[in-house]
């Protein structure tokens, strides 16, 4: 009798685990689809000193001011192409700010795939996962990061800019469907599960 109950419990556990994995896999697919529509912005400070963290925000503003006019009306691939061409001028704009603030840190700008945690902003949130990112590193890059979305231009806190996303992705990041925080946690757990077996 004990053995039979144990087997039922094991069966129930397997069904629950399989259901959770299927749900997380579907949500992971939603994150993958979202990642194919956006380009993140990742600005890395030289250090965690108060001055370097303040400098990071000034660099962010300069990079956004330089990039945003070139991205209007583009699709994601055209935006990536434009950003690729703009990398020298984006690094230059950032370096000018660094110099104006009295520092001699190097600045690099690149486009690369990066892993991001779940990040909540005013009016929207983005699930954890792999995203293409415009990465701007100041000096040694040993400080805290600043993350947002350079395309579509969500860094200014305007959720209206999500009009370039499809309905499912817009709902995923703006919370128009209930429970997106729970969904994001499930996506994080799924990504950790995949990384554990990789």
PDB file of C-alpha atoms in Angstrom:
ATOM      1  CA  UNK A   1       0.000   0.000   0.000  1.00  0.00           C
ATOM      2  CA  UNK A   2       2.813   2.416   0.947  1.00  0.00           C
ATOM      3  CA  UNK A   3       4.608   1.667  -2.310  1.00  0.00           C
ATOM      4  CA  UNK A   4       1.472   2.416  -4.345  1.00  0.00           C
ATOM      5  CA  UNK A   5       0.961   5.787  -2.635  1.00  0.00           C
ATOM      6  CA  UNK A   6       4.574   6.691  -3.225  1.00  0.00           C
ATOM      7  CA  UNK A   7       4.215   5.916  -6.906  1.00  0.00           C
ATOM      8  CA  UNK A   8       1.088   8.096  -7.157  1.00  0.00           C
ATOM      9  CA  UNK A   9       2.961  10.911  -5.448  1.00  0.00           C
ATOM     10  CA  UNK A  10       5.896  10.456  -7.805  1.00  0.00           C
ATOM     11  CA  UNK A  11       3.546  10.447 -10.785  1.00  0.00           C
ATOM     12  CA  UNK A  12       1.855  13.647  -9.572  1.00  0.00           C
ATOM     13  CA  UNK A  13       5.260  15.252  -9.086  1.00  0.00           C
ATOM     14  CA  UNK A  14       6.349  14.278 -12.601  1.00  0.00           C
ATOM     15  CA  UNK A  15       3.118  15.664 -14.096  1.00  0.00           C
ATOM     16  CA  UNK A  16       3.604  18.913 -12.173  1.00  0.00           C
ATOM     17  CA  UNK A  17       7.235  19.186 -13.208  1.00  0.00           C
ATOM     18  CA  UNK A  18       6.417  18.484 -16.864  1.00  0.00           C
ATOM     19  CA  UNK A  19       3.628  21.088 -16.815  1.00  0.00           C
ATOM     20  CA  UNK A  20       5.917  23.678 -15.236  1.00  0.00           C
ATOM     21  CA  UNK A  21       8.623  22.970 -17.809  1.00  0.00           C
ATOM     22  CA  UNK A  22       6.175  23.293 -20.712  1.00  0.00           C
ATOM     23  CA  UNK A  23       4.840  26.601 -19.341  1.00  0.00           C
ATOM     24  CA  UNK A  24       8.335  27.956 -18.727  1.00  0.00           C
ATOM     25  CA  UNK A  25       9.436  26.818 -22.172  1.00  0.00           C
ATOM     26  CA  UNK A  26       6.511  28.678 -23.762  1.00  0.00           C
ATOM     27  CA  UNK A  27       7.389  31.802 -21.768  1.00  0.00           C
ATOM     28  CA  UNK A  28      11.028  31.390 -22.797  1.00  0.00           C
ATOM     29  CA  UNK A  29       9.809  31.389 -26.388  1.00  0.00           C
ATOM     30  CA  UNK A  30       7.948  34.638 -25.687  1.00  0.00           C
ATOM     31  CA  UNK A  31      11.178  36.169 -24.343  1.00  0.00           C
ATOM     32  CA  UNK A  32      13.069  34.955 -27.410  1.00  0.00           C
ATOM     33  CA  UNK A  33      10.466  36.565 -29.679  1.00  0.00           C
ATOM     34  CA  UNK A  34      10.695  39.818 -27.717  1.00  0.00           C
ATOM     35  CA  UNK A  35      14.504  39.736 -27.938  1.00  0.00           C
ATOM     36  CA  UNK A  36      14.168  39.624 -31.734  1.00  0.00           C
ATOM     37  CA  UNK A  37      12.361  42.980 -31.684  1.00  0.00           C
ATOM     38  CA  UNK A  38      14.451  45.090 -29.311  1.00  0.00           C
ATOM     39  CA  UNK A  39      18.040  46.279 -28.837  1.00  0.00           C
ATOM     40  CA  UNK A  40      19.071  46.869 -25.235  1.00  0.00           C
ATOM     41  CA  UNK A  41      21.386  49.610 -24.001  1.00  0.00           C
ATOM     42  CA  UNK A  42      24.055  48.637 -21.464  1.00  0.00           C
ATOM     43  CA  UNK A  43      26.254  51.394 -20.037  1.00  0.00           C
ATOM     44  CA  UNK A  44      28.978  50.168 -17.667  1.00  0.00           C
ATOM     45  CA  UNK A  45      30.640  52.619 -15.277  1.00  0.00           C
ATOM     46  CA  UNK A  46      34.377  52.656 -14.569  1.00  0.00           C
ATOM     47  CA  UNK A  47      33.745  51.992 -10.860  1.00  0.00           C
ATOM     48  CA  UNK A  48      31.102  52.261  -8.176  1.00  0.00           C
ATOM     49  CA  UNK A  49      32.403  55.587  -6.864  1.00  0.00           C
ATOM     50  CA  UNK A  50      29.772  58.300  -6.677  1.00  0.00           C
ATOM     51  CA  UNK A  51      31.613  60.354  -9.314  1.00  0.00           C
ATOM     52  CA  UNK A  52      31.919  57.436 -11.751  1.00  0.00           C
ATOM     53  CA  UNK A  53      28.266  56.509 -11.307  1.00  0.00           C
ATOM     54  CA  UNK A  54      27.229  60.118 -12.021  1.00  0.00           C
ATOM     55  CA  UNK A  55      29.513  60.114 -15.072  1.00  0.00           C
ATOM     56  CA  UNK A  56      27.831  56.917 -16.305  1.00  0.00           C
ATOM     57  CA  UNK A  57      24.471  58.729 -16.432  1.00  0.00           C
ATOM     58  CA  UNK A  58      25.941  61.665 -18.352  1.00  0.00           C
ATOM     59  CA  UNK A  59      27.454  59.203 -20.844  1.00  0.00           C
ATOM     60  CA  UNK A  60      24.087  57.464 -21.148  1.00  0.00           C
ATOM     61  CA  UNK A  61      22.403  60.774 -21.988  1.00  0.00           C
ATOM     62  CA  UNK A  62      25.025  61.610 -24.609  1.00  0.00           C
ATOM     63  CA  UNK A  63      24.767  58.177 -26.258  1.00  0.00           C
ATOM     64  CA  UNK A  64      20.969  58.348 -26.382  1.00  0.00           C
ATOM     65  CA  UNK A  65      21.029  61.890 -27.773  1.00  0.00           C
ATOM     66  CA  UNK A  66      23.455  60.781 -30.486  1.00  0.00           C
ATOM     67  CA  UNK A  67      21.665  57.538 -31.423  1.00  0.00           C
ATOM     68  CA  UNK A  68      17.943  58.277 -31.140  1.00  0.00           C
ATOM     69  CA  UNK A  69      17.532  60.576 -34.190  1.00  0.00           C
ATOM     70  CA  UNK A  70      19.025  57.908 -36.466  1.00  0.00           C
ATOM     71  CA  UNK A  71      16.641  55.177 -35.277  1.00  0.00           C
ATOM     72  CA  UNK A  72      13.296  56.854 -35.921  1.00  0.00           C
ATOM     73  CA  UNK A  73      11.038  54.931 -38.277  1.00  0.00           C
ATOM     74  CA  UNK A  74      13.381  51.946 -38.669  1.00  0.00           C
ATOM     75  CA  UNK A  75      12.726  48.271 -38.148  1.00  0.00           C
ATOM     76  CA  UNK A  76      15.035  46.310 -35.848  1.00  0.00           C
ATOM     77  CA  UNK A  77      17.451  45.111 -38.540  1.00  0.00           C
ATOM     78  CA  UNK A  78      17.797  48.608 -39.989  1.00  0.00           C
ATOM     79  CA  UNK A  79      18.310  49.930 -36.437  1.00  0.00           C
ATOM     80  CA  UNK A  80      21.081  47.378 -35.855  1.00  0.00           C
ATOM     81  CA  UNK A  81      22.722  48.406 -39.141  1.00  0.00           C
ATOM     82  CA  UNK A  82      22.480  52.082 -38.175  1.00  0.00           C
ATOM     83  CA  UNK A  83      23.919  51.413 -34.711  1.00  0.00           C
ATOM     84  CA  UNK A  84      26.785  49.417 -36.237  1.00  0.00           C
ATOM     85  CA  UNK A  85      27.692  52.401 -38.420  1.00  0.00           C
ATOM     86  CA  UNK A  86      27.246  54.796 -35.493  1.00  0.00           C
ATOM     87  CA  UNK A  87      29.553  52.933 -33.081  1.00  0.00           C
ATOM     88  CA  UNK A  88      32.522  55.293 -33.638  1.00  0.00           C
ATOM     89  CA  UNK A  89      30.387  58.421 -33.200  1.00  0.00           C
ATOM     90  CA  UNK A  90      28.623  56.938 -30.141  1.00  0.00           C
ATOM     91  CA  UNK A  91      31.986  56.160 -28.549  1.00  0.00           C
ATOM     92  CA  UNK A  92      33.142  59.647 -29.530  1.00  0.00           C
ATOM     93  CA  UNK A  93      30.101  61.322 -27.941  1.00  0.00           C
ATOM     94  CA  UNK A  94      30.684  59.327 -24.763  1.00  0.00           C
ATOM     95  CA  UNK A  95      34.418  60.139 -24.758  1.00  0.00           C
ATOM     96  CA  UNK A  96      33.672  63.862 -25.157  1.00  0.00           C
ATOM     97  CA  UNK A  97      31.493  63.776 -22.039  1.00  0.00           C
ATOM     98  CA  UNK A  98      34.185  61.866 -20.134  1.00  0.00           C
ATOM     99  CA  UNK A  99      36.795  64.462 -21.157  1.00  0.00           C
ATOM    100  CA  UNK A 100      34.511  67.415 -20.375  1.00  0.00           C
ATOM    101  CA  UNK A 101      34.035  65.998 -16.886  1.00  0.00           C
ATOM    102  CA  UNK A 102      37.800  65.933 -16.364  1.00  0.00           C
ATOM    103  CA  UNK A 103      38.503  62.212 -16.787  1.00  0.00           C
ATOM    104  CA  UNK A 104      40.786  60.382 -19.179  1.00  0.00           C
ATOM    105  CA  UNK A 105      38.949  57.025 -19.153  1.00  0.00           C
ATOM    106  CA  UNK A 106      38.795  55.118 -22.401  1.00  0.00           C
ATOM    107  CA  UNK A 107      35.337  54.487 -23.862  1.00  0.00           C
ATOM    108  CA  UNK A 108      34.287  51.593 -26.076  1.00  0.00           C
ATOM    109  CA  UNK A 109      30.995  51.003 -27.876  1.00  0.00           C
ATOM    110  CA  UNK A 110      30.008  47.650 -29.343  1.00  0.00           C
ATOM    111  CA  UNK A 111      27.008  45.584 -30.389  1.00  0.00           C
ATOM    112  CA  UNK A 112      26.926  42.163 -28.777  1.00  0.00           C
ATOM    113  CA  UNK A 113      24.638  39.474 -27.362  1.00  0.00           C
ATOM    114  CA  UNK A 114      24.383  39.790 -23.599  1.00  0.00           C
ATOM    115  CA  UNK A 115      22.477  38.121 -20.795  1.00  0.00           C
ATOM    116  CA  UNK A 116      20.216  40.466 -18.842  1.00  0.00           C
ATOM    117  CA  UNK A 117      18.281  39.879 -15.600  1.00  0.00           C
ATOM    118  CA  UNK A 118      14.630  40.845 -15.294  1.00  0.00           C
ATOM    119  CA  UNK A 119      14.552  44.630 -15.174  1.00  0.00           C
ATOM    120  CA  UNK A 120      11.625  46.823 -14.152  1.00  0.00           C
ATOM    121  CA  UNK A 121      11.305  50.409 -15.319  1.00  0.00           C
ATOM    122  CA  UNK A 122       8.626  53.022 -14.863  1.00  0.00           C
ATOM    123  CA  UNK A 123       5.617  51.679 -16.768  1.00  0.00           C
ATOM    124  CA  UNK A 124       7.212  48.518 -18.178  1.00  0.00           C
ATOM    125  CA  UNK A 125       9.491  45.594 -17.436  1.00  0.00           C
ATOM    126  CA  UNK A 126      11.645  43.229 -19.478  1.00  0.00           C
ATOM    127  CA  UNK A 127      12.144  39.529 -18.771  1.00  0.00           C
ATOM    128  CA  UNK A 128      15.546  37.977 -18.181  1.00  0.00           C
ATOM    129  CA  UNK A 129      17.306  36.458 -21.157  1.00  0.00           C
ATOM    130  CA  UNK A 130      19.716  36.947 -24.031  1.00  0.00           C
ATOM    131  CA  UNK A 131      19.398  40.232 -25.935  1.00  0.00           C
ATOM    132  CA  UNK A 132      21.396  42.094 -28.546  1.00  0.00           C
ATOM    133  CA  UNK A 133      22.815  45.127 -26.774  1.00  0.00           C
ATOM    134  CA  UNK A 134      24.596  48.357 -27.501  1.00  0.00           C
ATOM    135  CA  UNK A 135      27.290  48.127 -24.822  1.00  0.00           C
ATOM    136  CA  UNK A 136      29.149  51.260 -23.788  1.00  0.00           C
ATOM    137  CA  UNK A 137      32.002  50.670 -21.361  1.00  0.00           C
ATOM    138  CA  UNK A 138      33.713  53.475 -19.505  1.00  0.00           C
ATOM    139  CA  UNK A 139      37.299  52.862 -18.381  1.00  0.00           C
ATOM    140  CA  UNK A 140      37.803  49.492 -16.707  1.00  0.00           C
ATOM    141  CA  UNK A 141      34.064  48.769 -16.645  1.00  0.00           C
ATOM    142  CA  UNK A 142      34.262  47.755 -12.999  1.00  0.00           C
ATOM    143  CA  UNK A 143      31.174  49.641 -11.843  1.00  0.00           C
ATOM    144  CA  UNK A 144      27.455  49.052 -11.765  1.00  0.00           C
ATOM    145  CA  UNK A 145      25.528  49.002 -15.030  1.00  0.00           C
ATOM    146  CA  UNK A 146      22.695  51.026 -16.454  1.00  0.00           C
ATOM    147  CA  UNK A 147      20.267  49.077 -18.641  1.00  0.00           C
ATOM    148  CA  UNK A 148      17.388  50.053 -20.874  1.00  0.00           C
ATOM    149  CA  UNK A 149      16.186  49.693 -24.466  1.00  0.00           C
ATOM    150  CA  UNK A 150      17.708  51.813 -27.218  1.00  0.00           C
ATOM    151  CA  UNK A 151      15.384  50.355 -29.872  1.00  0.00           C
ATOM    152  CA  UNK A 152      12.510  50.974 -29.809  1.00  0.00           C
ATOM    153  CA  UNK A 153      13.507  54.025 -27.752  1.00  0.00           C
ATOM    154  CA  UNK A 154      12.120  53.091 -24.314  1.00  0.00           C
ATOM    155  CA  UNK A 155      14.922  54.617 -22.240  1.00  0.00           C
ATOM    156  CA  UNK A 156      13.098  57.874 -21.847  1.00  0.00           C
ATOM    157  CA  UNK A 157      10.300  56.091 -19.976  1.00  0.00           C
ATOM    158  CA  UNK A 158       7.760  56.408 -22.779  1.00  0.00           C
ATOM    159  CA  UNK A 159       5.728  53.230 -22.989  1.00  0.00           C
ATOM    160  CA  UNK A 160       3.960  54.742 -26.001  1.00  0.00           C
ATOM    161  CA  UNK A 161       7.082  53.876 -28.002  1.00  0.00           C
ATOM    162  CA  UNK A 162       6.125  50.200 -27.640  1.00  0.00           C
ATOM    163  CA  UNK A 163       3.832  50.760 -30.630  1.00  0.00           C
ATOM    164  CA  UNK A 164       6.606  49.219 -32.753  1.00  0.00           C
ATOM    165  CA  UNK A 165       6.198  45.916 -30.881  1.00  0.00           C
ATOM    166  CA  UNK A 166       3.482  43.390 -31.650  1.00  0.00           C
ATOM    167  CA  UNK A 167       0.513  43.007 -29.268  1.00  0.00           C
ATOM    168  CA  UNK A 168       1.884  39.955 -27.443  1.00  0.00           C
ATOM    169  CA  UNK A 169       5.282  41.533 -26.772  1.00  0.00           C
ATOM    170  CA  UNK A 170       3.763  44.879 -25.779  1.00  0.00           C
ATOM    171  CA  UNK A 171       1.511  43.061 -23.292  1.00  0.00           C
ATOM    172  CA  UNK A 172       4.497  41.087 -21.993  1.00  0.00           C
ATOM    173  CA  UNK A 173       6.562  44.164 -21.127  1.00  0.00           C
ATOM    174  CA  UNK A 174       3.831  46.601 -20.030  1.00  0.00           C
ATOM    175  CA  UNK A 175       1.803  44.291 -17.812  1.00  0.00           C
ATOM    176  CA  UNK A 176      -1.347  44.599 -19.919  1.00  0.00           C
ATOM    177  CA  UNK A 177      -1.901  40.940 -19.087  1.00  0.00           C
ATOM    178  CA  UNK A 178      -2.017  39.930 -15.435  1.00  0.00           C
ATOM    179  CA  UNK A 179       0.880  38.230 -13.726  1.00  0.00           C
ATOM    180  CA  UNK A 180       3.859  39.331 -15.818  1.00  0.00           C
ATOM    181  CA  UNK A 181       6.079  39.439 -12.728  1.00  0.00           C
ATOM    182  CA  UNK A 182       5.265  35.766 -12.103  1.00  0.00           C
ATOM    183  CA  UNK A 183       5.882  35.048 -15.791  1.00  0.00           C
ATOM    184  CA  UNK A 184       9.255  36.790 -15.628  1.00  0.00           C
ATOM    185  CA  UNK A 185      10.247  34.697 -12.590  1.00  0.00           C
ATOM    186  CA  UNK A 186       9.269  31.571 -14.511  1.00  0.00           C
ATOM    187  CA  UNK A 187      11.409  32.740 -17.453  1.00  0.00           C
ATOM    188  CA  UNK A 188      14.347  33.323 -15.090  1.00  0.00           C
ATOM    189  CA  UNK A 189      13.964  29.830 -13.623  1.00  0.00           C
ATOM    190  CA  UNK A 190      13.718  28.311 -17.108  1.00  0.00           C
ATOM    191  CA  UNK A 191      16.893  30.114 -18.215  1.00  0.00           C
ATOM    192  CA  UNK A 192      18.710  28.905 -15.082  1.00  0.00           C
ATOM    193  CA  UNK A 193      17.463  25.362 -15.734  1.00  0.00           C
ATOM    194  CA  UNK A 194      18.746  25.474 -19.331  1.00  0.00           C
ATOM    195  CA  UNK A 195      22.101  26.898 -18.192  1.00  0.00           C
ATOM    196  CA  UNK A 196      22.431  24.124 -15.595  1.00  0.00           C
ATOM    197  CA  UNK A 197      22.227  21.482 -18.337  1.00  0.00           C
ATOM    198  CA  UNK A 198      24.368  23.404 -20.854  1.00  0.00           C
TER     199      UNK A 198
END
